[in-house]
């Protein structure tokens, strides 16, 4: 069972591993939350707890009906990425505002979890660019590193590659990102 009394319109499985299920539940046209299950047992069955609110999930039949995503013919997707074969590490795109009605980079932030969704944090930005120049960006001032995922791959203005990880290179992440308050941040070569 899910701990929310919100309507459940659609479901999308983000990951199944380690005996647990990570599922996105769409509650209305613009709100989708990410839930994680317990490891099932005979007494409790399968119970879910809220992992991350306002995750980016698109499905053509119901979420963001007036979005540019319909124009590019996007299939259903959720911007949640499991990092290679590393246990419990995920990267997700979250809407900054609960009332977001559009899907644009300025409305999204990137978060990471190292404990399978127990706690999500912004990503520490690099301190210097490739030229050795200091980058003024502190997480305490809502500035962090944001990584492009599926939405950025489809976005017509500045298409980017999705996050790449591989089981054969544990811990290595290749991604396109920006530094700032959202996915519309500043580009640096690092």
Tab-separated table of N, CA and C in Angstrom, residues 82-186:
chain	number	residue	atom	x	y	z
A	82	UNK	N	19.593	5.001	-12.327
A	82	UNK	CA	20.386	4.173	-11.412
A	82	UNK	C	21.830	4.215	-11.906
A	83	UNK	N	22.756	4.500	-10.993
A	83	UNK	CA	24.159	4.651	-11.369
A	83	UNK	C	24.807	3.285	-11.506
A	84	UNK	N	25.026	2.891	-12.774
A	84	UNK	CA	25.697	1.636	-13.093
A	84	UNK	C	25.220	0.471	-12.261
A	85	UNK	N	26.148	-0.266	-11.730
A	85	UNK	CA	25.817	-1.427	-10.918
A	85	UNK	C	26.097	-1.146	-9.436
A	86	UNK	N	26.215	0.137	-9.101
A	86	UNK	CA	26.467	0.502	-7.711
A	86	UNK	C	25.166	0.413	-6.919
A	87	UNK	N	25.227	-0.192	-5.781
A	87	UNK	CA	24.033	-0.359	-4.965
A	87	UNK	C	23.581	0.972	-4.381
A	88	UNK	N	22.286	1.228	-4.508
A	88	UNK	CA	21.609	2.306	-3.780
A	88	UNK	C	21.881	3.716	-4.268
A	89	UNK	N	22.577	3.912	-5.397
A	89	UNK	CA	22.864	5.263	-5.878
A	89	UNK	C	21.985	5.574	-7.096
A	90	UNK	N	21.231	6.676	-6.966
A	90	UNK	CA	20.312	7.112	-8.022
A	90	UNK	C	20.423	8.620	-8.187
A	91	UNK	N	20.146	9.094	-9.399
A	91	UNK	CA	20.102	10.516	-9.709
A	91	UNK	C	18.712	10.798	-10.257
A	92	UNK	N	18.076	11.882	-9.782
A	92	UNK	CA	16.700	12.190	-10.195
A	92	UNK	C	16.530	13.675	-10.483
A	93	UNK	N	15.576	13.982	-11.358
A	93	UNK	CA	15.172	15.361	-11.623
A	93	UNK	C	13.896	15.634	-10.842
A	94	UNK	N	13.903	16.746	-10.107
A	94	UNK	CA	12.760	17.120	-9.281
A	94	UNK	C	12.313	18.531	-9.652
A	95	UNK	N	10.994	18.737	-9.675
A	95	UNK	CA	10.468	20.084	-9.882
A	95	UNK	C	10.748	20.916	-8.639
A	96	UNK	N	11.245	22.134	-8.841
A	96	UNK	CA	11.541	23.020	-7.712
A	96	UNK	C	10.270	23.452	-7.005
A	97	UNK	N	9.200	23.623	-7.755
A	97	UNK	CA	7.959	24.166	-7.219
A	97	UNK	C	6.833	23.149	-7.375
A	98	UNK	N	6.049	22.988	-6.328
A	98	UNK	CA	4.937	22.035	-6.373
A	98	UNK	C	3.865	22.446	-7.372
A	99	UNK	N	3.837	23.707	-7.762
A	99	UNK	CA	2.797	24.194	-8.673
A	99	UNK	C	3.271	24.316	-10.112
A	100	UNK	N	4.363	23.676	-10.455
A	100	UNK	CA	4.891	23.734	-11.821
A	100	UNK	C	3.902	23.110	-12.790
A	101	UNK	N	3.586	23.852	-13.850
A	101	UNK	CA	2.667	23.305	-14.844
A	101	UNK	C	3.344	23.124	-16.199
A	102	UNK	N	4.648	23.438	-16.262
A	102	UNK	CA	5.381	23.253	-17.514
A	102	UNK	C	6.634	22.434	-17.242
A	103	UNK	N	7.216	21.936	-18.319
A	103	UNK	CA	8.434	21.144	-18.202
A	103	UNK	C	9.537	21.904	-18.937
A	104	UNK	N	10.282	22.697	-18.176
A	104	UNK	CA	11.396	23.466	-18.731
A	104	UNK	C	12.575	23.355	-17.760
A	105	UNK	N	13.804	23.490	-18.254
A	105	UNK	CA	14.977	23.331	-17.392
A	105	UNK	C	14.976	24.233	-16.157
A	106	UNK	N	14.431	25.438	-16.279
A	106	UNK	CA	14.434	26.367	-15.151
A	106	UNK	C	13.603	25.860	-13.972
A	107	UNK	N	12.686	24.951	-14.218
A	107	UNK	CA	11.808	24.432	-13.152
A	107	UNK	C	12.358	23.177	-12.483
A	108	UNK	N	13.513	22.663	-12.933
A	108	UNK	CA	14.011	21.372	-12.455
A	108	UNK	C	15.372	21.471	-11.778
A	109	UNK	N	15.564	20.633	-10.766
A	109	UNK	CA	16.859	20.494	-10.098
A	109	UNK	C	17.248	19.023	-10.129
A	110	UNK	N	18.532	18.750	-9.946
A	110	UNK	CA	19.033	17.380	-9.911
A	110	UNK	C	19.422	17.026	-8.484
A	111	UNK	N	18.989	15.842	-8.052
A	111	UNK	CA	19.305	15.345	-6.714
A	111	UNK	C	19.920	13.959	-6.820
A	112	UNK	N	20.694	13.584	-5.809
A	112	UNK	CA	21.313	12.262	-5.769
A	112	UNK	C	21.020	11.619	-4.420
A	113	UNK	N	20.874	10.301	-4.426
A	113	UNK	CA	20.753	9.542	-3.188
A	113	UNK	C	21.823	8.455	-3.188
A	114	UNK	N	22.377	8.209	-2.001
A	114	UNK	CA	23.372	7.154	-1.846
A	114	UNK	C	22.824	6.015	-0.985
A	115	UNK	N	21.533	6.128	-0.609
A	115	UNK	CA	20.917	5.119	0.244
A	115	UNK	C	19.558	4.669	-0.288
A	116	UNK	N	19.481	4.526	-1.601
A	116	UNK	CA	18.291	4.034	-2.296
A	116	UNK	C	17.042	4.841	-1.975
A	117	UNK	N	17.193	6.150	-1.958
A	117	UNK	CA	16.030	7.025	-1.806
A	117	UNK	C	15.677	7.399	-0.391
A	118	UNK	N	16.499	7.019	0.573
A	118	UNK	CA	16.230	7.404	1.956
A	118	UNK	C	16.426	8.901	2.153
A	119	UNK	N	17.499	9.431	1.575
A	119	UNK	CA	17.790	10.861	1.659
A	119	UNK	C	18.317	11.327	0.306
A	120	UNK	N	17.744	12.410	-0.199
A	120	UNK	CA	18.165	12.993	-1.469
A	120	UNK	C	18.878	14.311	-1.192
A	121	UNK	N	19.969	14.569	-1.929
A	121	UNK	CA	20.754	15.789	-1.751
A	121	UNK	C	21.086	16.386	-3.113
A	122	UNK	N	21.321	17.698	-3.109
A	122	UNK	CA	21.831	18.335	-4.319
A	122	UNK	C	23.272	17.867	-4.532
A	123	UNK	N	23.757	18.007	-5.752
A	123	UNK	CA	25.088	17.516	-6.097
A	123	UNK	C	26.114	18.630	-5.916
A	124	UNK	N	27.164	18.318	-5.179
A	124	UNK	CA	28.238	19.282	-4.934
A	124	UNK	C	28.844	19.709	-6.270
A	125	UNK	N	28.865	21.015	-6.554
A	125	UNK	CA	29.476	21.465	-7.809
A	125	UNK	C	30.996	21.471	-7.707
A	126	UNK	N	31.674	21.449	-8.839
A	126	UNK	CA	33.139	21.557	-8.794
A	126	UNK	C	33.529	22.956	-8.311
A	127	UNK	N	34.704	23.071	-7.742
A	127	UNK	CA	35.144	24.368	-7.221
A	127	UNK	C	35.871	25.208	-8.281
A	128	UNK	N	36.386	24.541	-9.337
A	128	UNK	CA	37.134	25.254	-10.385
A	128	UNK	C	36.751	24.723	-11.765
A	129	UNK	N	36.860	25.592	-12.768
A	129	UNK	CA	36.616	25.151	-14.140
A	129	UNK	C	37.908	24.595	-14.736
A	130	UNK	N	37.888	24.224	-16.014
A	130	UNK	CA	39.057	23.601	-16.636
A	130	UNK	C	40.260	24.536	-16.740
A	131	UNK	N	40.037	25.826	-16.642
A	131	UNK	CA	41.113	26.813	-16.716
A	131	UNK	C	41.671	27.157	-15.339
A	132	UNK	N	41.128	26.509	-14.302
A	132	UNK	CA	41.583	26.769	-12.953
A	132	UNK	C	40.886	27.939	-12.273
A	133	UNK	N	39.922	28.529	-12.975
A	133	UNK	CA	39.185	29.658	-12.411
A	133	UNK	C	38.175	29.143	-11.385
A	134	UNK	N	38.103	29.860	-10.254
A	134	UNK	CA	37.172	29.449	-9.203
A	134	UNK	C	35.738	29.664	-9.655
A	135	UNK	N	34.874	28.707	-9.317
A	135	UNK	CA	33.443	28.785	-9.606
A	135	UNK	C	32.744	29.130	-8.296
A	136	UNK	N	32.013	30.239	-8.300
A	136	UNK	CA	31.313	30.679	-7.091
A	136	UNK	C	29.936	30.032	-7.050
A	137	UNK	N	29.846	28.888	-6.387
A	137	UNK	CA	28.580	28.152	-6.301
A	137	UNK	C	28.591	27.331	-5.020
A	138	UNK	N	27.731	27.693	-4.078
A	138	UNK	CA	27.645	26.946	-2.826
A	138	UNK	C	26.246	26.370	-2.665
A	139	UNK	N	26.182	25.129	-2.230
A	139	UNK	CA	24.882	24.498	-2.010
A	139	UNK	C	24.078	25.233	-0.955
A	140	UNK	N	24.750	25.878	-0.004
A	140	UNK	CA	24.041	26.636	1.029
A	140	UNK	C	23.270	27.820	0.437
A	141	UNK	N	23.629	28.209	-0.790
A	141	UNK	CA	22.927	29.299	-1.494
A	141	UNK	C	22.084	28.747	-2.647
A	142	UNK	N	21.677	27.486	-2.533
A	142	UNK	CA	20.851	26.800	-3.546
A	142	UNK	C	21.523	26.718	-4.906
A	143	UNK	N	22.828	26.659	-4.925
A	143	UNK	CA	23.572	26.486	-6.163
A	143	UNK	C	24.219	25.110	-6.129
A	144	UNK	N	24.074	24.357	-7.213
A	144	UNK	CA	24.637	23.012	-7.261
A	144	UNK	C	24.839	22.580	-8.705
A	145	UNK	N	25.309	21.360	-8.874
A	145	UNK	CA	25.490	20.766	-10.194
A	145	UNK	C	24.201	20.052	-10.580
A	146	UNK	N	23.743	20.285	-11.813
A	146	UNK	CA	22.524	19.654	-12.324
A	146	UNK	C	22.871	18.888	-13.597
A	147	UNK	N	22.399	17.650	-13.686
A	147	UNK	CA	22.742	16.780	-14.807
A	147	UNK	C	21.540	16.547	-15.711
A	148	UNK	N	21.775	16.606	-17.018
A	148	UNK	CA	20.717	16.372	-17.994
A	148	UNK	C	20.389	14.891	-18.092
A	149	UNK	N	19.089	14.602	-18.164
A	149	UNK	CA	18.628	13.224	-18.339
A	149	UNK	C	17.726	13.174	-19.579
A	150	UNK	N	16.695	12.372	-19.562
A	150	UNK	CA	15.834	12.178	-20.727
A	150	UNK	C	15.172	13.482	-21.183
A	151	UNK	N	14.669	14.285	-20.234
A	151	UNK	CA	14.020	15.538	-20.617
A	151	UNK	C	14.982	16.414	-21.401
A	152	UNK	N	16.221	16.530	-20.951
A	152	UNK	CA	17.199	17.353	-21.656
A	152	UNK	C	17.589	16.765	-23.011
A	153	UNK	N	17.484	15.471	-23.144
A	153	UNK	CA	17.780	14.819	-24.421
A	153	UNK	C	16.718	15.203	-25.458
A	154	UNK	N	15.494	15.461	-24.998
A	154	UNK	CA	14.387	15.791	-25.891
A	154	UNK	C	14.160	17.284	-26.058
A	155	UNK	N	14.652	18.092	-25.130
A	155	UNK	CA	14.342	19.518	-25.104
A	155	UNK	C	14.816	20.194	-26.386
A	156	UNK	N	13.912	20.879	-27.108
A	156	UNK	CA	14.251	21.393	-28.441
A	156	UNK	C	15.285	22.517	-28.464
A	157	UNK	N	15.462	23.242	-27.380
A	157	UNK	CA	16.362	24.393	-27.396
A	157	UNK	C	17.821	23.985	-27.202
A	158	UNK	N	18.084	23.112	-26.239
A	158	UNK	CA	19.467	22.698	-25.984
A	158	UNK	C	19.524	21.212	-25.642
A	159	UNK	N	19.417	20.391	-26.662
A	159	UNK	CA	19.446	18.938	-26.455
A	159	UNK	C	20.812	18.509	-25.934
A	160	UNK	N	20.789	17.605	-24.947
A	160	UNK	CA	22.035	17.082	-24.394
A	160	UNK	C	21.954	15.561	-24.328
A	161	UNK	N	23.091	14.952	-24.127
A	161	UNK	CA	23.142	13.491	-23.985
A	161	UNK	C	22.662	13.109	-22.586
A	162	UNK	N	22.096	11.916	-22.437
A	162	UNK	CA	21.666	11.462	-21.109
A	162	UNK	C	22.872	11.035	-20.264
A	163	UNK	N	22.642	10.776	-19.002
A	163	UNK	CA	23.684	10.277	-18.110
A	163	UNK	C	24.121	8.893	-18.588
A	164	UNK	N	25.426	8.666	-18.603
A	164	UNK	CA	25.960	7.370	-19.009
A	164	UNK	C	26.733	6.760	-17.842
A	165	UNK	N	26.389	5.535	-17.495
A	165	UNK	CA	27.134	4.760	-16.507
A	165	UNK	C	27.215	3.336	-17.028
A	166	UNK	N	28.162	2.584	-16.507
A	166	UNK	CA	28.335	1.219	-16.980
A	166	UNK	C	28.759	0.316	-15.834
A	167	UNK	N	28.276	-0.915	-15.861
A	167	UNK	CA	28.677	-1.878	-14.839
A	167	UNK	C	30.162	-2.213	-14.968
A	168	UNK	N	30.728	-2.028	-16.159
A	168	UNK	CA	32.147	-2.348	-16.353
A	168	UNK	C	33.073	-1.220	-15.886
A	169	UNK	N	32.494	-0.056	-15.504
A	169	UNK	CA	33.289	1.064	-14.982
A	169	UNK	C	32.599	1.609	-13.738
A	170	UNK	N	32.620	0.854	-12.643
A	170	UNK	CA	31.889	1.268	-11.439
A	170	UNK	C	32.362	2.621	-10.914
A	171	UNK	N	31.394	3.482	-10.625
A	171	UNK	CA	31.696	4.790	-10.058
A	171	UNK	C	31.947	5.880	-11.080
A	172	UNK	N	32.113	5.520	-12.344
A	172	UNK	CA	32.345	6.516	-13.386
A	172	UNK	C	31.004	6.979	-13.943
A	173	UNK	N	30.793	8.290	-13.946
A	173	UNK	CA	29.571	8.880	-14.491
A	173	UNK	C	29.984	9.890	-15.549
A	174	UNK	N	29.442	9.743	-16.760
A	174	UNK	CA	29.660	10.708	-17.824
A	174	UNK	C	28.316	11.383	-18.058
A	175	UNK	N	28.314	12.729	-17.945
A	175	UNK	CA	27.047	13.442	-18.064
A	175	UNK	C	27.268	14.859	-18.545
A	176	UNK	N	26.212	15.442	-19.069
A	176	UNK	CA	26.201	16.850	-19.423
A	176	UNK	C	25.499	17.572	-18.288
A	177	UNK	N	26.108	18.643	-17.812
A	177	UNK	CA	25.504	19.329	-16.687
A	177	UNK	C	25.716	20.824	-16.731
A	178	UNK	N	25.021	21.486	-15.824
A	178	UNK	CA	25.149	22.928	-15.641
A	178	UNK	C	25.273	23.208	-14.153
A	179	UNK	N	25.801	24.369	-13.838
A	179	UNK	CA	25.952	24.784	-12.454
A	179	UNK	C	25.044	25.982	-12.221
A	180	UNK	N	24.252	25.912	-11.161
A	180	UNK	CA	23.351	27.014	-10.854
A	180	UNK	C	22.227	26.569	-9.942
A	181	UNK	N	21.095	27.265	-10.027
A	181	UNK	CA	19.932	26.976	-9.178
A	181	UNK	C	18.998	25.944	-9.803
A	182	UNK	N	19.202	25.634	-11.099
A	182	UNK	CA	18.330	24.705	-11.817
A	182	UNK	C	19.064	24.160	-13.027
A	183	UNK	N	18.368	23.355	-13.819
A	183	UNK	CA	18.953	22.820	-15.053
A	183	UNK	C	19.184	23.895	-16.116
A	184	UNK	N	18.749	25.107	-15.819
A	184	UNK	CA	19.016	26.229	-16.740
A	184	UNK	C	20.242	27.015	-16.286
A	185	UNK	N	21.078	26.420	-15.465
A	185	UNK	CA	22.242	27.106	-14.887
A	185	UNK	C	23.275	27.532	-15.904
A	186	UNK	N	24.474	27.818	-15.422
A	186	UNK	CA	25.584	28.277	-16.265
A	186	UNK	C	26.422	27.096	-16.736
